XYZ file of C-alpha atoms in Angstrom:
502
model
C 110.514 98.535 103.566
C 109.525 101.534 105.654
C 111.744 102.322 108.604
C 110.695 101.977 112.241
C 110.367 105.585 113.390
C 111.268 104.612 116.948
C 114.787 103.877 115.690
C 115.116 107.593 114.968
C 115.994 110.166 117.617
C 115.236 113.802 118.257
C 117.530 115.562 120.715
C 115.888 117.677 123.408
C 118.129 120.625 124.269
C 117.632 123.297 126.905
C 119.148 126.768 127.024
C 120.186 128.657 130.147
C 123.250 130.532 131.464
C 125.698 130.443 134.382
C 124.392 133.729 135.819
C 121.740 131.916 137.862
C 124.136 129.686 139.803
C 124.513 125.931 140.244
C 121.352 125.373 142.254
C 119.129 126.959 139.613
C 120.925 125.149 136.786
C 120.411 121.856 138.593
C 116.688 122.580 138.757
C 116.693 123.556 135.076
C 118.302 120.209 134.269
C 115.791 118.232 136.343
C 112.827 120.002 134.759
C 114.294 119.489 131.298
C 114.750 115.756 131.922
C 111.156 115.469 133.104
C 109.796 117.104 129.955
C 111.998 114.982 127.680
C 110.910 111.829 129.524
C 107.242 112.789 129.185
C 107.630 113.487 125.471
C 109.390 110.180 124.955
C 106.524 108.311 126.601
C 103.693 110.182 124.866
C 101.727 108.200 122.297
C 101.689 111.227 120.014
C 105.493 111.238 119.690
C 106.676 108.757 117.018
C 110.447 108.859 117.616
C 112.794 108.485 120.580
C 113.348 111.707 122.517
C 116.897 111.952 123.875
C 117.628 114.427 126.663
C 120.877 116.384 126.393
C 122.706 118.381 129.110
C 121.711 122.006 129.645
C 123.566 124.370 127.296
C 125.133 127.453 128.844
C 127.929 128.516 126.495
C 128.680 129.070 122.826
C 131.246 126.253 122.889
C 128.847 123.660 124.321
C 126.107 124.648 121.880
C 128.382 124.427 118.854
C 129.805 121.105 120.002
C 126.331 119.596 120.421
C 125.198 120.817 116.988
C 128.239 119.296 115.312
C 127.499 115.997 117.066
C 123.847 116.145 115.976
C 124.835 116.796 112.370
C 127.098 113.739 112.384
C 124.728 111.371 114.196
C 122.867 109.241 111.635
C 120.043 108.463 114.053
C 119.361 112.110 114.963
C 116.618 113.630 112.810
C 116.571 117.051 114.446
C 116.563 119.197 117.576
C 113.838 120.373 119.929
C 115.060 123.454 121.770
C 113.554 124.927 124.907
C 114.655 128.065 126.727
C 113.884 127.310 130.381
C 115.466 130.577 131.514
C 116.973 133.518 129.694
C 119.748 132.244 127.400
C 121.712 135.110 125.792
C 121.246 134.571 122.074
C 124.676 135.585 120.816
C 126.056 132.359 122.234
C 123.707 130.447 119.879
C 125.088 132.031 116.695
C 127.904 129.572 115.989
C 125.685 126.583 116.669
C 122.805 127.834 114.531
C 125.208 128.625 111.703
C 126.450 125.037 111.805
C 123.044 123.338 112.203
C 122.074 121.078 109.293
C 119.148 119.238 110.880
C 115.500 120.347 111.232
C 114.841 122.450 114.309
C 111.741 122.899 116.464
C 111.615 125.799 118.920
C 109.336 124.547 121.723
C 108.045 127.666 123.467
C 106.717 126.099 126.644
C 107.324 126.395 130.378
C 107.621 123.791 133.091
C 104.565 124.816 135.125
C 101.362 125.414 133.239
C 99.810 127.954 135.635
C 101.142 130.922 137.590
C 101.276 130.061 141.335
C 99.543 133.291 142.292
C 99.922 133.148 146.064
C 103.504 131.816 146.086
C 105.271 133.433 143.154
C 108.453 135.311 144.113
C 111.633 136.460 142.380
C 113.318 133.053 142.732
C 110.407 131.542 140.824
C 110.592 134.330 138.243
C 114.316 133.822 137.674
C 113.903 130.069 137.224
C 110.818 130.146 134.988
C 111.708 132.672 132.303
C 110.582 130.763 129.223
C 108.400 133.662 128.072
C 111.460 135.897 128.324
C 114.119 133.508 127.069
C 112.044 132.217 124.163
C 111.773 135.688 122.690
C 115.529 136.228 122.894
C 116.075 132.887 121.174
C 113.399 133.657 118.605
C 115.081 136.937 117.717
C 118.434 135.385 116.853
C 116.797 132.740 114.654
C 114.858 135.432 112.821
C 117.920 137.694 112.611
C 119.857 134.801 111.041
C 116.944 133.979 108.666
C 116.688 130.451 110.058
C 113.710 128.321 109.066
C 112.347 126.483 112.068
C 109.080 125.246 113.509
C 107.660 127.186 116.469
C 105.160 125.444 118.735
C 103.664 127.332 121.675
C 101.823 125.631 124.517
C 102.254 123.508 127.609
C 104.185 120.272 127.217
C 101.386 118.226 128.795
C 98.671 119.549 126.488
C 97.470 116.770 124.150
C 96.960 119.134 121.217
C 100.477 120.502 121.652
C 101.903 116.977 121.802
C 100.022 116.099 118.624
C 101.543 119.114 116.874
C 105.033 118.166 118.036
C 104.464 114.606 116.872
C 103.307 115.748 113.439
C 106.431 117.860 112.991
C 108.593 114.925 114.047
C 106.980 112.764 111.378
C 107.944 115.358 108.795
C 111.474 115.549 110.215
C 111.673 111.751 109.940
C 110.622 111.961 106.287
C 113.207 114.671 105.663
C 115.876 112.541 107.316
C 114.812 109.533 105.244
C 115.204 111.575 102.066
C 118.814 112.576 102.659
C 120.818 110.397 100.289
C 117.725 108.468 99.179
C 117.838 106.966 95.694
C 115.036 107.119 93.127
C 115.263 104.781 90.108
C 113.822 105.768 86.746
C 112.943 102.784 84.555
C 113.123 104.362 81.124
C 112.737 108.083 80.469
C 109.945 110.588 80.997
C 106.854 110.351 78.838
C 107.684 112.007 75.530
C 106.601 115.640 75.034
C 105.164 115.988 78.565
C 106.361 119.131 80.376
C 105.325 118.901 84.017
C 107.010 115.567 84.789
C 110.386 117.008 83.783
C 112.642 118.897 86.198
C 116.190 119.677 87.226
C 117.512 116.650 89.090
C 120.642 118.497 90.234
C 118.536 121.250 91.789
C 116.351 118.617 93.422
C 119.335 116.883 94.987
C 120.631 120.210 96.304
C 117.201 121.172 97.651
C 115.763 117.892 98.950
C 118.770 115.603 99.413
C 117.693 112.663 97.242
C 119.309 111.511 94.005
C 117.583 110.407 90.804
C 119.177 108.087 88.253
C 117.917 106.381 85.113
C 118.153 102.682 84.263
C 117.444 100.859 81.036
C 114.633 98.332 80.950
C 117.246 95.653 80.319
C 118.621 96.214 83.835
C 115.184 95.455 85.271
C 114.384 92.597 82.887
C 117.498 90.718 84.043
C 116.025 90.617 87.544
C 112.566 89.678 86.249
C 113.894 86.799 84.155
C 115.948 85.450 87.064
C 112.903 84.844 89.302
C 112.373 81.169 90.150
C 109.024 79.366 89.849
C 108.738 78.534 93.552
C 108.893 82.231 94.461
C 106.136 82.980 91.958
C 103.963 80.242 93.460
C 104.476 81.653 96.971
C 103.502 85.137 95.824
C 100.383 83.799 94.105
C 99.386 82.269 97.429
C 99.811 85.689 99.019
C 97.609 87.252 96.355
C 94.879 84.704 97.040
C 95.004 85.409 100.772
C 94.957 89.187 100.358
C 92.474 89.937 97.550
C 89.259 88.886 95.891
C 90.468 87.148 92.737
C 88.338 87.314 89.624
C 87.402 84.048 87.969
C 89.888 84.450 85.125
C 92.936 84.720 87.433
C 92.044 81.941 89.856
C 93.702 78.546 89.558
C 92.617 77.069 86.249
C 91.374 80.453 84.998
C 91.929 81.605 81.438
C 94.341 84.369 82.508
C 96.193 82.601 85.302
C 99.377 82.631 83.204
C 99.154 86.405 82.931
C 98.856 86.678 86.730
C 101.960 84.519 87.057
C 103.771 86.961 84.786
C 102.579 89.882 86.927
C 103.989 88.114 89.986
C 107.289 87.578 88.175
C 107.471 91.297 87.357
C 106.724 92.249 90.979
C 109.434 89.948 92.309
C 111.905 91.237 89.742
C 111.186 94.867 90.612
C 111.531 94.131 94.314
C 114.840 92.402 93.667
C 116.165 95.364 91.674
C 115.009 97.975 94.195
C 116.247 96.057 97.237
C 119.627 95.281 95.687
C 120.153 98.945 94.790
C 118.828 100.352 98.065
C 116.175 102.450 96.290
C 113.284 104.166 98.083
C 111.280 105.123 95.032
C 110.978 104.549 91.308
C 109.203 105.566 88.132
C 107.841 103.660 85.141
C 106.647 104.713 81.688
C 104.241 102.781 79.483
C 106.231 104.030 76.468
C 109.314 102.157 77.756
C 108.423 98.499 78.334
C 111.013 96.677 76.241
C 111.442 93.173 77.619
C 108.363 93.311 79.877
C 105.203 91.509 78.811
C 102.911 93.753 80.865
C 102.844 97.264 82.189
C 103.731 96.688 85.877
C 100.467 97.763 87.474
C 99.922 95.240 90.254
C 103.629 95.356 91.129
C 103.554 99.129 91.492
C 100.410 99.061 93.630
C 101.928 96.543 96.027
C 105.311 98.246 96.181
C 103.602 101.511 97.117
C 101.735 99.660 99.868
C 105.109 98.659 101.305
C 106.388 102.232 101.329
C 108.092 102.799 98.002
C 107.594 106.139 96.323
C 106.257 106.010 92.783
C 105.625 108.311 89.831
C 104.150 107.334 86.481
C 105.550 108.419 83.108
C 108.960 109.082 84.620
C 107.647 111.553 87.229
C 110.492 111.330 89.744
C 109.401 114.434 91.708
C 106.117 112.781 92.633
C 107.893 109.488 93.385
C 110.175 111.205 95.899
C 107.321 113.194 97.448
C 105.208 110.057 97.790
C 108.041 108.321 99.634
C 108.301 111.281 102.023
C 104.574 111.225 102.773
C 104.676 107.441 103.207
C 107.248 107.949 105.982
C 105.080 110.626 107.626
C 102.163 108.175 107.353
C 103.777 105.361 109.402
C 101.454 104.343 112.241
C 98.683 106.766 111.306
C 95.181 105.886 110.164
C 94.480 106.390 106.480
C 96.525 105.697 103.391
C 98.672 107.497 100.852
C 98.920 106.969 97.106
C 100.104 108.236 93.764
C 97.159 109.967 92.095
C 96.033 111.702 88.922
C 93.046 113.964 88.221
C 91.100 112.187 85.492
C 87.449 113.226 85.069
C 85.210 115.949 86.514
C 81.615 115.841 87.651
C 80.712 119.427 86.678
C 77.326 119.639 88.358
C 77.224 123.283 89.603
C 75.865 122.048 92.915
C 78.160 119.055 93.303
C 81.482 119.531 91.564
C 83.683 116.446 92.013
C 86.983 115.024 90.794
C 87.395 111.381 89.807
C 91.007 110.488 90.546
C 92.626 107.357 89.176
C 95.412 106.204 86.904
C 95.794 103.531 84.288
C 96.651 101.074 87.044
C 98.883 102.531 89.713
C 96.848 103.498 92.791
C 97.902 102.228 96.225
C 95.632 99.818 98.079
C 96.202 101.609 101.410
C 93.424 104.043 100.434
C 90.871 101.330 99.587
C 87.442 101.301 101.255
C 87.178 97.501 101.016
C 89.213 94.453 100.010
C 90.444 95.020 96.437
C 89.542 92.820 93.497
C 92.512 91.347 91.627
C 91.789 91.073 87.933
C 93.326 91.232 84.468
C 91.688 93.523 81.929
C 92.683 95.129 78.626
C 94.480 98.475 78.880
C 94.600 99.598 75.212
C 97.841 101.517 75.810
C 101.488 100.513 76.086
C 101.434 97.900 73.280
C 101.749 94.966 75.690
C 99.672 92.090 77.044
C 96.710 92.765 79.336
C 98.064 93.729 82.772
C 97.051 92.681 86.286
C 95.671 95.295 88.641
C 93.814 95.844 91.906
C 90.357 97.374 91.520
C 88.695 99.323 94.343
C 87.119 102.628 95.370
C 88.771 104.902 97.889
C 87.558 105.304 101.457
C 85.495 108.373 102.354
C 86.857 111.136 104.559
C 89.041 114.250 104.560
C 92.350 114.300 102.736
C 94.770 116.291 100.623
C 96.351 116.177 97.194
C 99.842 117.669 96.837
C 101.842 118.431 93.709
C 105.533 119.354 93.471
C 106.590 121.261 90.352
C 109.832 122.771 89.031
C 109.407 126.382 87.895
C 112.965 126.716 86.662
C 114.231 129.048 89.361
C 112.567 127.227 92.268
C 110.354 124.358 93.342
C 106.724 124.991 94.244
C 104.374 122.801 96.285
C 100.649 123.086 95.623
C 98.228 121.493 98.108
C 94.447 121.203 97.917
C 92.377 120.122 100.900
C 89.612 117.732 99.819
C 86.781 115.551 101.082
C 86.633 112.038 99.587
C 83.109 110.761 98.962
C 81.520 107.535 97.801
C 80.843 107.227 94.053
C 77.404 108.567 93.164
C 76.707 105.382 91.216
C 78.383 102.055 90.520
C 81.251 101.973 88.020
C 80.853 98.499 86.501
C 82.857 99.236 83.341
C 85.810 101.032 84.973
C 88.313 98.287 85.924
C 90.838 100.469 87.789
C 91.302 101.759 91.317
C 89.639 105.139 91.712
C 88.800 107.865 94.216
C 86.067 110.481 94.071
C 86.563 113.717 95.969
C 85.093 117.161 96.494
C 87.874 119.754 96.296
C 87.809 122.720 98.648
C 86.360 125.284 98.431
C 84.603 124.092 95.246
C 85.564 122.601 91.909
C 85.706 125.872 89.960
C 87.848 127.709 92.500
C 90.055 124.714 93.176
C 90.748 123.901 89.527
C 91.299 127.549 88.623
C 93.760 128.042 91.486
C 95.567 124.772 90.777
C 96.005 125.689 87.107
C 97.095 129.258 87.910
C 99.755 127.805 90.222
C 100.946 125.346 87.569
C 100.019 122.306 89.634
C 100.608 118.993 87.859
C 98.061 116.362 86.836
C 100.063 113.949 89.025
C 99.853 114.327 92.780
C 100.283 112.607 96.113
C 96.923 111.799 97.676
C 96.714 111.184 101.422
C 94.070 110.701 104.067
C 96.710 110.211 106.764
C 98.497 113.560 106.776
C 97.144 117.093 106.631
C 98.244 120.196 104.771
C 100.265 121.292 107.823
C 102.576 118.281 107.356
C 103.347 119.381 103.812
C 103.826 122.977 104.934
C 106.420 121.837 107.491
C 108.165 119.794 104.785
C 108.334 122.878 102.558
C 109.809 124.888 105.440
C 112.548 122.286 105.863
C 113.275 122.348 102.130
C 112.926 126.151 101.984
C 110.579 126.001 98.994
C 107.373 127.761 98.025
C 104.110 126.453 99.506
C 100.623 127.235 98.206
C 97.428 126.045 99.899
C 93.994 125.789 98.303
C 91.333 125.312 100.964
C 87.872 126.416 102.010
C 89.076 130.029 102.402
C 90.640 130.357 98.958
C 89.463 133.214 96.727
C 90.757 133.575 93.179
C 91.616 137.263 93.496
C 93.632 136.793 96.676
C 95.282 133.655 95.285
C 96.462 135.624 92.231
C 97.939 138.243 94.541
C 99.779 135.538 96.498
C 101.233 134.177 93.270
C 102.434 137.647 92.231
C 103.924 138.427 95.648
C 105.673 135.049 95.694
C 107.111 135.686 92.256
C 108.745 138.877 93.494
C 109.996 137.263 96.705
C 111.450 134.106 95.208
C 112.972 135.834 92.195
C 114.858 138.055 94.621
C 116.379 135.233 96.688
C 116.459 132.064 94.564
C 119.256 131.480 92.054
C 120.246 127.978 91.028
């Protein structure tokens, strides 16, 4: 279900001017092509890099930007100022630009040729000079953009460019994306609510609600042979408990879980949806809460939010796109229980059922167990513990006058003991800088109990996403101090109240 990132393009554009003459411009073009070709072949770069002719006039810049805006395969621009490029000629193009933009402040040669440098070399290699002129006009026009400084052959620089391109791909994927809500939000819950019109204006995706009857029609239409084929897939992919194996006492319930998964897939595929929500309070016509179905749909790239949480569903889809081809998984998550040992504060993350298997440390167990919520039959689910290693949890909330993203850097650890009576997928992590500071900061910021958990992307990915959306970003990490975090919240309140009205 996830797109092949190599089908997406970023356009590599180079700024110069006619003042230098045809010979210099020809060299500028050759150097630009070489950099674009190198980027396109670098393993760190996930999309196709397309070289464009050198830009030397306001008309050519504006024309290229209009073409980029209209091209459905173009996810953004990488701009490089090889020479000095007078910035006033960029104004019309920057005003028209609707795609993400990376200002690559590099130069063709890494080192200064000390014994050979002359004025011809200086005139040709003016990136240090031209990049500042270009930077000024972007700042003067209050344009959000990514700035990456370093040589184009440096592996760390390439990795940074590649990370930004993954975020640009996720942003591109979200434009016009559709999120389906099966039922409404959980009754009386505040944080899962939000302004869907503001979200569509800000992020580009649309959210619409559907009655359970719309889904049940698809579930009831599933044929027996398709269920049998999916059961075979389950048996090949997971460790089945005795009760759900062939001849087991709950095999019929597993068949029903497969029917629900196939019905949900049919609905989502037919409608072209990229994410969805469920709510255990709205299950009319379904025999089980769709736990296994949700887990497997997330694995395939669908965004998901429980209890009608469409903001988290859309964010999860975005991070799933960023995650393509990277090690580590991404999942819907919820803070459930603390380990409040002063010397080892930990968070046990889980949900009733819906945690994605991409974060599992080992092959999941497929089982059916009682849930004691939702007033339905016992549901199927995958049971596992999350893999150890660094990660993040990110929460998107609606504050009324703006959206805020809260991110906590974490370290996932193995459970301190076995959890024989907890039949759900779960993850145990140490929040940075510690549990008390992390939880206090998260609560001060209004962070939700739902989040997107990822061991594939870092906080910098989410920061770039917030820059593209022009929303508030708050980071809780090893350097966080409560006093300074409170100040940041107060400063942000002044800033965003002065510029945000919707």
